[in-house]
mmCIF file of C-alpha atoms in Angstrom:
data_model
loop_
_atom_site.group_PDB
_atom_site.id
_atom_site.type_symbol
_atom_site.label_atom_id
_atom_site.label_comp_id
_atom_site.label_asym_id
_atom_site.label_seq_id
_atom_site.Cartn_x
_atom_site.Cartn_y
_atom_site.Cartn_z
ATOM 1 C CA UNK A 245 0.013 -0.012 0.169
ATOM 2 C CA UNK A 246 2.715 2.181 0.723
ATOM 3 C CA UNK A 247 4.451 1.788 -2.542
ATOM 4 C CA UNK A 248 1.469 2.391 -4.415
ATOM 5 C CA UNK A 249 1.259 5.873 -2.415
ATOM 6 C CA UNK A 250 4.883 6.663 -3.066
ATOM 7 C CA UNK A 251 4.445 5.928 -6.732
ATOM 8 C CA UNK A 252 1.382 8.383 -6.731
ATOM 9 C CA UNK A 253 2.867 10.971 -4.929
ATOM 10 C CA UNK A 254 5.934 10.544 -7.296
ATOM 11 C CA UNK A 255 3.710 11.547 -10.223
ATOM 12 C CA UNK A 256 1.882 14.183 -7.942
ATOM 13 C CA UNK A 257 5.346 15.707 -7.302
ATOM 14 C CA UNK A 258 6.106 16.093 -10.996
ATOM 15 C CA UNK A 259 2.898 17.567 -11.786
ATOM 16 C CA UNK A 260 3.700 20.148 -8.923
ATOM 17 C CA UNK A 261 7.039 20.617 -10.256
ATOM 18 C CA UNK A 262 5.848 21.415 -13.925
ATOM 19 C CA UNK A 263 3.142 23.816 -12.567
ATOM 20 C CA UNK A 264 5.897 25.816 -10.754
ATOM 21 C CA UNK A 265 8.287 25.775 -13.625
ATOM 22 C CA UNK A 266 5.579 26.958 -15.938
ATOM 23 C CA UNK A 267 4.484 29.796 -13.125
ATOM 24 C CA UNK A 268 8.348 30.843 -13.036
ATOM 25 C CA UNK A 269 8.100 31.377 -16.751
ATOM 26 C CA UNK A 270 5.062 33.093 -16.715
ATOM 27 C CA UNK A 271 2.493 30.847 -18.096
ATOM 28 C CA UNK A 272 -0.754 30.391 -16.244
ATOM 29 C CA UNK A 273 -1.636 27.061 -14.606
ATOM 30 C CA UNK A 274 -4.328 24.995 -16.430
ATOM 31 C CA UNK A 275 -7.269 24.694 -13.797
ATOM 32 C CA UNK A 276 -7.895 21.291 -15.116
ATOM 33 C CA UNK A 277 -4.123 20.145 -14.465
ATOM 34 C CA UNK A 278 -4.294 21.434 -11.211
ATOM 35 C CA UNK A 279 -7.342 19.763 -10.077
ATOM 36 C CA UNK A 280 -5.846 16.368 -11.607
ATOM 37 C CA UNK A 281 -2.819 17.067 -9.269
ATOM 38 C CA UNK A 282 -5.047 17.435 -6.403
ATOM 39 C CA UNK A 283 -7.252 14.512 -7.258
ATOM 40 C CA UNK A 284 -4.146 12.263 -7.457
ATOM 41 C CA UNK A 285 -2.889 13.615 -4.216
ATOM 42 C CA UNK A 286 -6.117 12.674 -2.479
ATOM 43 C CA UNK A 287 -5.665 9.204 -4.081
ATOM 44 C CA UNK A 288 -2.258 8.864 -2.403
ATOM 45 C CA UNK A 289 -3.469 10.069 0.791
ATOM 46 C CA UNK A 290 -6.116 7.586 0.767
ATOM 47 C CA UNK A 291 -3.650 4.854 0.614
ATOM 48 C CA UNK A 292 -1.520 6.478 3.497
ATOM 49 C CA UNK A 293 -4.839 6.675 5.515
ATOM 50 C CA UNK A 294 -5.703 2.953 4.923
ATOM 51 C CA UNK A 295 -2.172 1.934 5.869
ATOM 52 C CA UNK A 296 -2.496 4.202 9.007
ATOM 53 C CA UNK A 297 -5.875 2.368 9.757
ATOM 54 C CA UNK A 298 -4.236 -0.749 9.514
ATOM 55 C CA UNK A 299 -2.052 -0.220 12.358
ATOM 56 C CA UNK A 300 1.126 1.888 10.963
ATOM 57 C CA UNK A 301 0.905 4.720 13.373
ATOM 58 C CA UNK A 302 4.297 5.831 11.810
ATOM 59 C CA UNK A 303 2.094 7.839 8.984
ATOM 60 C CA UNK A 304 0.449 9.919 11.413
ATOM 61 C CA UNK A 305 2.763 12.556 10.724
ATOM 62 C CA UNK A 306 2.154 12.304 6.963
ATOM 63 C CA UNK A 307 -1.463 12.593 7.505
ATOM 64 C CA UNK A 308 -0.896 15.691 9.696
ATOM 65 C CA UNK A 309 1.104 17.407 7.115
ATOM 66 C CA UNK A 310 -1.399 16.324 4.131
ATOM 67 C CA UNK A 311 -4.079 18.040 5.807
ATOM 68 C CA UNK A 312 -2.385 21.276 6.104
ATOM 69 C CA UNK A 313 -0.930 20.846 2.243
ATOM 70 C CA UNK A 314 -4.425 20.197 1.151
ATOM 71 C CA UNK A 315 -5.496 23.184 3.012
ATOM 72 C CA UNK A 316 -2.632 25.402 1.476
ATOM 73 C CA UNK A 317 -3.610 23.917 -2.121
ATOM 74 C CA UNK A 318 -7.517 24.772 -1.560
ATOM 75 C CA UNK A 319 -6.366 28.464 -0.958
ATOM 76 C CA UNK A 320 -4.079 28.517 -3.893
ATOM 77 C CA UNK A 321 -7.033 27.153 -6.031
ATOM 78 C CA UNK A 322 -9.498 29.701 -4.730
ATOM 79 C CA UNK A 323 -7.113 32.490 -5.250
ATOM 80 C CA UNK A 324 -6.648 31.469 -8.882
ATOM 81 C CA UNK A 325 -10.444 31.030 -9.512
ATOM 82 C CA UNK A 326 -10.786 34.805 -8.223
ATOM 83 C CA UNK A 327 -8.252 35.534 -10.973
ATOM 84 C CA UNK A 328 -5.294 36.430 -8.366
ATOM 85 C CA UNK A 329 -2.107 35.068 -7.745
ATOM 86 C CA UNK A 330 -1.804 32.968 -4.340
ATOM 87 C CA UNK A 331 0.426 34.742 -1.619
ATOM 88 C CA UNK A 332 3.822 33.541 -2.198
ATOM 89 C CA UNK A 333 4.133 32.337 1.459
ATOM 90 C CA UNK A 334 1.430 29.946 0.808
ATOM 91 C CA UNK A 335 3.072 28.636 -2.307
ATOM 92 C CA UNK A 336 6.039 28.220 -0.663
ATOM 93 C CA UNK A 337 4.608 26.465 2.497
ATOM 94 C CA UNK A 338 2.598 24.266 0.417
ATOM 95 C CA UNK A 339 5.666 23.207 -1.727
ATOM 96 C CA UNK A 340 7.889 23.014 1.434
ATOM 97 C CA UNK A 341 5.742 20.754 3.520
ATOM 98 C CA UNK A 342 5.131 18.767 0.417
ATOM 99 C CA UNK A 343 8.753 17.633 0.090
ATOM 100 C CA UNK A 344 8.898 17.029 3.984
ATOM 101 C CA UNK A 345 5.954 14.876 3.565
ATOM 102 C CA UNK A 346 7.186 12.845 0.396
ATOM 103 C CA UNK A 347 10.457 12.420 2.135
ATOM 104 C CA UNK A 348 8.965 10.993 5.254
ATOM 105 C CA UNK A 349 6.871 8.880 3.266
ATOM 106 C CA UNK A 350 9.679 7.562 1.355
ATOM 107 C CA UNK A 351 11.979 7.071 4.525
ATOM 108 C CA UNK A 352 8.695 4.895 5.872
ATOM 109 C CA UNK A 353 8.233 2.954 2.496
ATOM 110 C CA UNK A 354 11.722 2.108 1.841
ATOM 111 C CA UNK A 355 12.895 1.329 5.355
ATOM 112 C CA UNK A 356 9.744 -0.611 6.587
ATOM 113 C CA UNK A 357 11.508 -0.742 10.081
ATOM 114 C CA UNK A 358 12.215 2.826 10.467
ATOM 115 C CA UNK A 359 10.795 5.194 13.081
ATOM 116 C CA UNK A 360 11.400 8.863 13.397
ATOM 117 C CA UNK A 361 11.953 8.795 17.314
#
């Protein structure tokens, strides 16, 4: 289950990177692409939640970070829907937390006996 989540989040990360690079080059983000990015992230999150419910308590940190990441993503989406650019702090927080969350998930997936503390 975790390997599937990691695979999905790898695709999600690549999609996010392409959106950020597009914005840095002055292009607007296609709303449909952003929705697919979000839907894929929710699918990966569902797999992580299922693994946590199956007893892997290490993943609670990922779930907590995902809640914040999703909230920040929704803020960016609402700003875009109003025709505004999201605040840079929201974008940086979304990206930074997503990288941290992905790193922790990869750590737990690739080293099954690993623990944070």
